[in-house]
């Protein structure tokens, strides 16, 4: 496929700043989720991430200014799914989040991506919900976690949008999101937590795929979410949770040969159920058809 | 082809002219021979002469055979020709493979081979001489074929005509020289014209139509080969023909079955398409193959069968443009409608067109072949590439799609993949009615295997899905020739198993393709006004043909050379070739062709043989020593009663006893006789169908007439009464037995005989297939409902035998003993003409057999000759045979099967025969080189012979009165292994001759292998040779003749 190349070749990263309303629930009792969030710390962490992507990894960074009206808009990953030249604007589970897409859509268009609307083209998408945190793209295929936020109909829309690829649905246990338990750690490597739920999901993925992936198992669930980028410099970068957040998993990442490890804290966001990958959209605009 | 055709025609003519006195016929013969020589059609005068000489000695009856045999030499020399001719004449189904591809090429190869052989051994001289003429003839034939279908049709008349011919020949009997007669009368041609020919329309991938005429009874293979020939396609294993059934469902045309029976309608419309999408098209050898694959994928994309994204669609379209039109020319922008038609995007719009053009610009400088390759490299990555979708419902009645692909079975709901079963995880695939089941191998943490069921629309779709699964699994999953090759016996004739080559085999075969890249024209879709040559279609066709001829030759040559020079190489080839599917691609052809050569193998054991002289003195000495031993042992053994055997012979000849057997006789006998004057192993391919009773009956009559004519009198006399009675009974019994067998097979799930199972499954809408079973055929269980797991085949054998026996309660089923379960049960019957010889042979045979038995657990029920005469009733004998799985001494007691298997009945003109022990074939042997086989060892694989019926028939060899030498003691052992599709008869003649005080002992072994179109001649041949070699290391293969015969009763359908 024209669009098929090893996972990790990105040129751009799109992020969205942390609004003042960070932590303020978009309707439901976010406060109830537990620990109170530290806005300043969250912004620092966000800044570190953005800096790492731009300066260390070398991506073109596009930062969308925060919108106080959209307290969760920093979770930009959920809003769009980008593969190749196509960006699918998703339909998040929460109604309040659906307006987050406007700014993202604009950026996608500016980047020359073909924007596909989940709702627009198919007005009947009624009921279809899809969030990027439930979508794992491996470079060869999509796995969609059918979770509390993403349903099968949403996955069908995804499949219809990215027809070149197999789209498999996998169950996600425990109310988590697919990307909470696994992520790409390399072109053929899946980082997965060693929890039972994650193992179950992984088994299903292995059953459904035609390809073979290396599996990097990490003891802590939070560590399972990483950001892998093979930057313009042809080096492998892995953004992962630092030792202070996931002390037991660092050694696992160090097994990766010739990687540039970029410990990136994400403690505040993770209090809200997000993780590293939630904060950025990775795009490859140097697509080669050959 | 030509030669055979000619001979057949001659025969027919003779038959017609049968009224003519024999003398005339002889004259005619000579004349005809001359003519033939002049024409180059006749193979060798020498042979004919020899034959004549022999014939003089022999009774008229034999003469006939000889005459035919004379004809046969060509066959021997050029096995390919025969197959082709057979195919054309009869049911081209099985043979077509060889024929279909490059008849010409094959011929050439054969010729080369023959030459080589000649060089090696003088003994082959006859063959060699014949060969050259044959070549010419073949070439001519090839031309004729292409041009004249009428001939084919004529020939195609097939079984009926052949029968007629046979009858006629027999009637002429004395006329001995059937060949002559043939030339005289054109009647046959007329008859041929009568043959029903059907015009087939095949939609090709480039949108053109290919029209060709095929005999109504032709098998799928034939048509497929015709198409491939037209396309000049060598790597054809990836392709297939489809048709629409009565329900407008697209079905794959089974190459091994008659077309007519599959389409079940008068709509002879087919489509040529890709059946197995190569996962890595870059591994294809030829550009033309990739081009065809591209055409298929373009259509797949355009039709939406192969979904892809906008970008991918545009990219594929741009490669298509590059391939069809070359570089983008800015000054001459092509109209967008042009492109749109070309790329055929279902959702095509201007944006797409612009994108396509944009991408097209970037392909500048790319050759068409490169563009195709890029196209494929992109297309192959699509997730639905090569996935064959079938509608189904899951256990909860939810609509899903089942996708069969190279890797396994995919389950989709809408566009989402919700499950996947890789082939290695699937233990068994089965269907029952409209239910489709897969049994899943237990996971690491699971203890029990699970079965997943899906509901399909109806039983047809379930069966279709099942078949596709079986084929895909076989093609992609089985690397080695294992299943197909070895499964050979089991697989033959069964519709349910994949009959073609596996991907591994076809890759191997294509790696051997050594022809210059064929040039072909790319036809853009008809809509496109701009075509390279204006009339793409026509040009393509012509070009293709030319290419084919040109290309083939080199290719063939290479093969032949390689074989000759390097026997070692052959094994690989063989594997590739094992091609159960005749259609197997040409790449493999060379090998296969070589093997195919002949059905008839003439094995000479003794140096004394007039003809053979390859052996060194040492070898001769050894041989003599061995012979002397044989004699001793033989002498010691109780002499069999000569008269009885005769009776049996008559019986066999006259009695229609076993349908199968009869068929063989009908089809095979005449040919065999004609083909091999001396003794050859003829493997006529017969459509073994029990159903055709009428035909058989006819055959019987013919046989009877034969018996009467020749001077064989002595033998036949006593038994007539007995003989007469049995036939009717036998027939009935046979039928019954057939049924019983089927039942048994059904019952014996484990035995997993593909054929039997397959037949059942089809009829019953149920079938099972166990992909897991690795190499061995046994793995796949076809049993209908039973989900039994694999059991040790050996056990099954025994059980099966026993079961069968029990099943056979009816005594009348003698011949029909079928050992569906395991491998084959073989019964050997031996008749002794002359006590001395017989005795010797017996001992020898016993010894050998005993050895074999030890080796092979399979029992060959032997009927003692004594018993045989006593018990004329076939059933009893058969029972005994069946019952005596005990390795016991088949050989010890040369027994005549009561069944009176007609198979061997054919009178053989052999003069001197040393009997060799009948060999039970337990193992499949693969011969790398047919010819090489003589000198090279043949690798054997143990292949359980599946549902086979073993019948042993003893018949007396015609007494060589002509020689009149002292006592021609002839011991003949006949071993017949019959399965639905395959019948192997081994006859051993031991002749002791006193000449001028010197005693010569000759052992001639004739192996006749008769079977369905599906039979793998090569394997059978290889096995036969191997067995013979085991027994007689010194033996040499004198002749291999392949005969093809048409099915007699096809109309039934």
mmCIF file of N, CA and C in Angstrom, chain B residues 525-568:
data_model
loop_
_atom_site.group_PDB
_atom_site.id
_atom_site.type_symbol
_atom_site.label_atom_id
_atom_site.label_comp_id
_atom_site.label_asym_id
_atom_site.label_seq_id
_atom_site.Cartn_x
_atom_site.Cartn_y
_atom_site.Cartn_z
ATOM 1 N N UNK B 525 -8.927 -2.158 -21.437
ATOM 2 C CA UNK B 525 -10.310 -2.571 -21.530
ATOM 3 C C UNK B 525 -10.849 -2.159 -22.879
ATOM 4 N N UNK B 526 -11.825 -2.844 -23.293
ATOM 5 C CA UNK B 526 -12.346 -2.631 -24.637
ATOM 6 C C UNK B 526 -12.772 -1.183 -24.841
ATOM 7 N N UNK B 527 -13.202 -0.617 -23.783
ATOM 8 C CA UNK B 527 -13.717 0.739 -23.919
ATOM 9 C C UNK B 527 -12.632 1.704 -24.353
ATOM 10 N N UNK B 528 -11.487 1.363 -24.013
ATOM 11 C CA UNK B 528 -10.428 2.294 -24.337
ATOM 12 C C UNK B 528 -10.194 2.284 -25.818
ATOM 13 N N UNK B 529 -10.322 3.426 -26.391
ATOM 14 C CA UNK B 529 -10.206 3.507 -27.834
ATOM 15 C C UNK B 529 -8.765 3.269 -28.227
ATOM 16 N N UNK B 530 -7.929 3.775 -27.447
ATOM 17 C CA UNK B 530 -6.538 3.665 -27.832
ATOM 18 C C UNK B 530 -5.964 2.348 -27.345
ATOM 19 N N UNK B 531 -5.694 1.550 -28.287
ATOM 20 C CA UNK B 531 -5.033 0.318 -27.910
ATOM 21 C C UNK B 531 -3.755 0.256 -28.699
ATOM 22 N N UNK B 532 -2.885 -0.504 -28.221
ATOM 23 C CA UNK B 532 -1.586 -0.506 -28.859
ATOM 24 C C UNK B 532 -1.674 -0.932 -30.311
ATOM 25 N N UNK B 533 -2.394 -1.942 -30.523
ATOM 26 C CA UNK B 533 -2.436 -2.452 -31.877
ATOM 27 C C UNK B 533 -3.793 -2.340 -32.505
ATOM 28 N N UNK B 534 -4.651 -1.737 -31.892
ATOM 29 C CA UNK B 534 -5.956 -1.599 -32.505
ATOM 30 C C UNK B 534 -6.866 -2.730 -32.139
ATOM 31 N N UNK B 535 -6.493 -3.896 -32.475
ATOM 32 C CA UNK B 535 -7.351 -5.024 -32.130
ATOM 33 C C UNK B 535 -6.626 -5.901 -31.147
ATOM 34 N N UNK B 536 -6.651 -5.479 -29.969
ATOM 35 C CA UNK B 536 -5.881 -6.157 -28.940
ATOM 36 C C UNK B 536 -6.256 -7.610 -28.809
ATOM 37 N N UNK B 537 -7.503 -7.842 -28.826
ATOM 38 C CA UNK B 537 -7.947 -9.193 -28.538
ATOM 39 C C UNK B 537 -7.336 -10.185 -29.500
ATOM 40 N N UNK B 538 -7.556 -9.898 -30.719
ATOM 41 C CA UNK B 538 -7.096 -10.845 -31.716
ATOM 42 C C UNK B 538 -5.597 -11.016 -31.629
ATOM 43 N N UNK B 539 -4.971 -9.917 -31.614
ATOM 44 C CA UNK B 539 -3.521 -9.974 -31.601
ATOM 45 C C UNK B 539 -3.051 -10.781 -30.412
ATOM 46 N N UNK B 540 -3.692 -10.557 -29.347
ATOM 47 C CA UNK B 540 -3.272 -11.253 -28.145
ATOM 48 C C UNK B 540 -3.332 -12.747 -28.349
ATOM 49 N N UNK B 541 -4.438 -13.146 -28.851
ATOM 50 C CA UNK B 541 -4.605 -14.562 -29.010
ATOM 51 C C UNK B 541 -3.500 -15.154 -29.857
ATOM 52 N N UNK B 542 -3.340 -14.549 -30.969
ATOM 53 C CA UNK B 542 -2.347 -15.084 -31.874
ATOM 54 C C UNK B 542 -0.989 -15.091 -31.212
ATOM 55 N N UNK B 543 -0.719 -13.963 -30.671
ATOM 56 C CA UNK B 543 0.581 -13.831 -30.044
ATOM 57 C C UNK B 543 0.757 -14.917 -29.002
ATOM 58 N N UNK B 544 -0.263 -15.070 -28.261
ATOM 59 C CA UNK B 544 -0.181 -16.049 -27.195
ATOM 60 C C UNK B 544 0.156 -17.419 -27.737
ATOM 61 N N UNK B 545 -0.522 -17.758 -28.774
ATOM 62 C CA UNK B 545 -0.266 -19.095 -29.296
ATOM 63 C C UNK B 545 1.163 -19.220 -29.756
ATOM 64 N N UNK B 546 1.538 -18.234 -30.498
ATOM 65 C CA UNK B 546 2.903 -18.293 -31.003
ATOM 66 C C UNK B 546 3.870 -18.414 -29.848
ATOM 67 N N UNK B 547 3.610 -17.568 -28.939
ATOM 68 C CA UNK B 547 4.500 -17.551 -27.801
ATOM 69 C C UNK B 547 4.552 -18.932 -27.188
ATOM 70 N N UNK B 548 3.403 -19.462 -27.077
ATOM 71 C CA UNK B 548 3.344 -20.748 -26.401
ATOM 72 C C UNK B 548 4.237 -21.740 -27.102
ATOM 73 N N UNK B 549 4.089 -21.797 -28.336
ATOM 74 C CA UNK B 549 4.877 -22.792 -29.042
ATOM 75 C C UNK B 549 6.352 -22.520 -28.870
ATOM 76 N N UNK B 550 6.664 -21.293 -29.109
ATOM 77 C CA UNK B 550 8.071 -20.959 -29.019
ATOM 78 C C UNK B 550 8.595 -21.206 -27.628
ATOM 79 N N UNK B 551 7.850 -20.678 -26.742
ATOM 80 C CA UNK B 551 8.326 -20.756 -25.373
ATOM 81 C C UNK B 551 8.446 -22.182 -24.905
ATOM 82 N N UNK B 552 7.547 -22.924 -25.276
ATOM 83 C CA UNK B 552 7.517 -24.269 -24.714
ATOM 84 C C UNK B 552 8.716 -25.081 -25.105
ATOM 85 N N UNK B 553 9.049 -24.963 -26.298
ATOM 86 C CA UNK B 553 10.109 -25.836 -26.755
ATOM 87 C C UNK B 553 11.346 -25.761 -25.878
ATOM 88 N N UNK B 554 11.825 -24.587 -25.728
ATOM 89 C CA UNK B 554 13.055 -24.491 -24.937
ATOM 90 C C UNK B 554 12.831 -25.078 -23.567
ATOM 91 N N UNK B 555 11.756 -24.727 -23.078
ATOM 92 C CA UNK B 555 11.430 -25.151 -21.740
ATOM 93 C C UNK B 555 11.433 -26.664 -21.679
ATOM 94 N N UNK B 556 10.770 -27.223 -22.584
ATOM 95 C CA UNK B 556 10.678 -28.661 -22.583
ATOM 96 C C UNK B 556 12.055 -29.277 -22.730
ATOM 97 N N UNK B 557 12.747 -28.753 -23.633
ATOM 98 C CA UNK B 557 14.056 -29.314 -23.882
ATOM 99 C C UNK B 557 14.866 -29.348 -22.598
ATOM 100 N N UNK B 558 14.817 -28.264 -21.969
ATOM 101 C CA UNK B 558 15.598 -28.178 -20.754
ATOM 102 C C UNK B 558 15.226 -29.308 -19.836
ATOM 103 N N UNK B 559 13.998 -29.454 -19.736
ATOM 104 C CA UNK B 559 13.556 -30.479 -18.799
ATOM 105 C C UNK B 559 14.095 -31.825 -19.181
ATOM 106 N N UNK B 560 13.903 -32.112 -20.399
ATOM 107 C CA UNK B 560 14.288 -33.442 -20.818
ATOM 108 C C UNK B 560 15.773 -33.613 -20.552
ATOM 109 N N UNK B 561 16.489 -32.609 -20.911
ATOM 110 C CA UNK B 561 17.923 -32.714 -20.707
ATOM 111 C C UNK B 561 18.245 -32.946 -19.248
ATOM 112 N N UNK B 562 17.657 -32.131 -18.501
ATOM 113 C CA UNK B 562 17.972 -32.211 -17.091
ATOM 114 C C UNK B 562 17.670 -33.601 -16.586
ATOM 115 N N UNK B 563 16.606 -34.067 -17.008
ATOM 116 C CA UNK B 563 16.228 -35.391 -16.517
ATOM 117 C C UNK B 563 17.261 -36.399 -16.932
ATOM 118 N N UNK B 564 17.533 -36.360 -18.155
ATOM 119 C CA UNK B 564 18.445 -37.359 -18.634
ATOM 120 C C UNK B 564 19.780 -37.253 -17.940
ATOM 121 N N UNK B 565 20.245 -36.063 -17.952
ATOM 122 C CA UNK B 565 21.568 -35.885 -17.402
ATOM 123 C C UNK B 565 21.590 -36.080 -15.897
ATOM 124 N N UNK B 566 20.663 -35.440 -15.313
ATOM 125 C CA UNK B 566 20.696 -35.422 -13.869
ATOM 126 C C UNK B 566 19.455 -36.035 -13.284
ATOM 127 N N UNK B 567 19.561 -37.231 -13.024
ATOM 128 C CA UNK B 567 18.414 -37.900 -12.421
ATOM 129 C C UNK B 567 18.151 -37.343 -11.044
ATOM 130 N N UNK B 568 19.174 -36.912 -10.428
ATOM 131 C CA UNK B 568 19.023 -36.447 -9.056
ATOM 132 C C UNK B 568 18.066 -35.287 -8.994
#
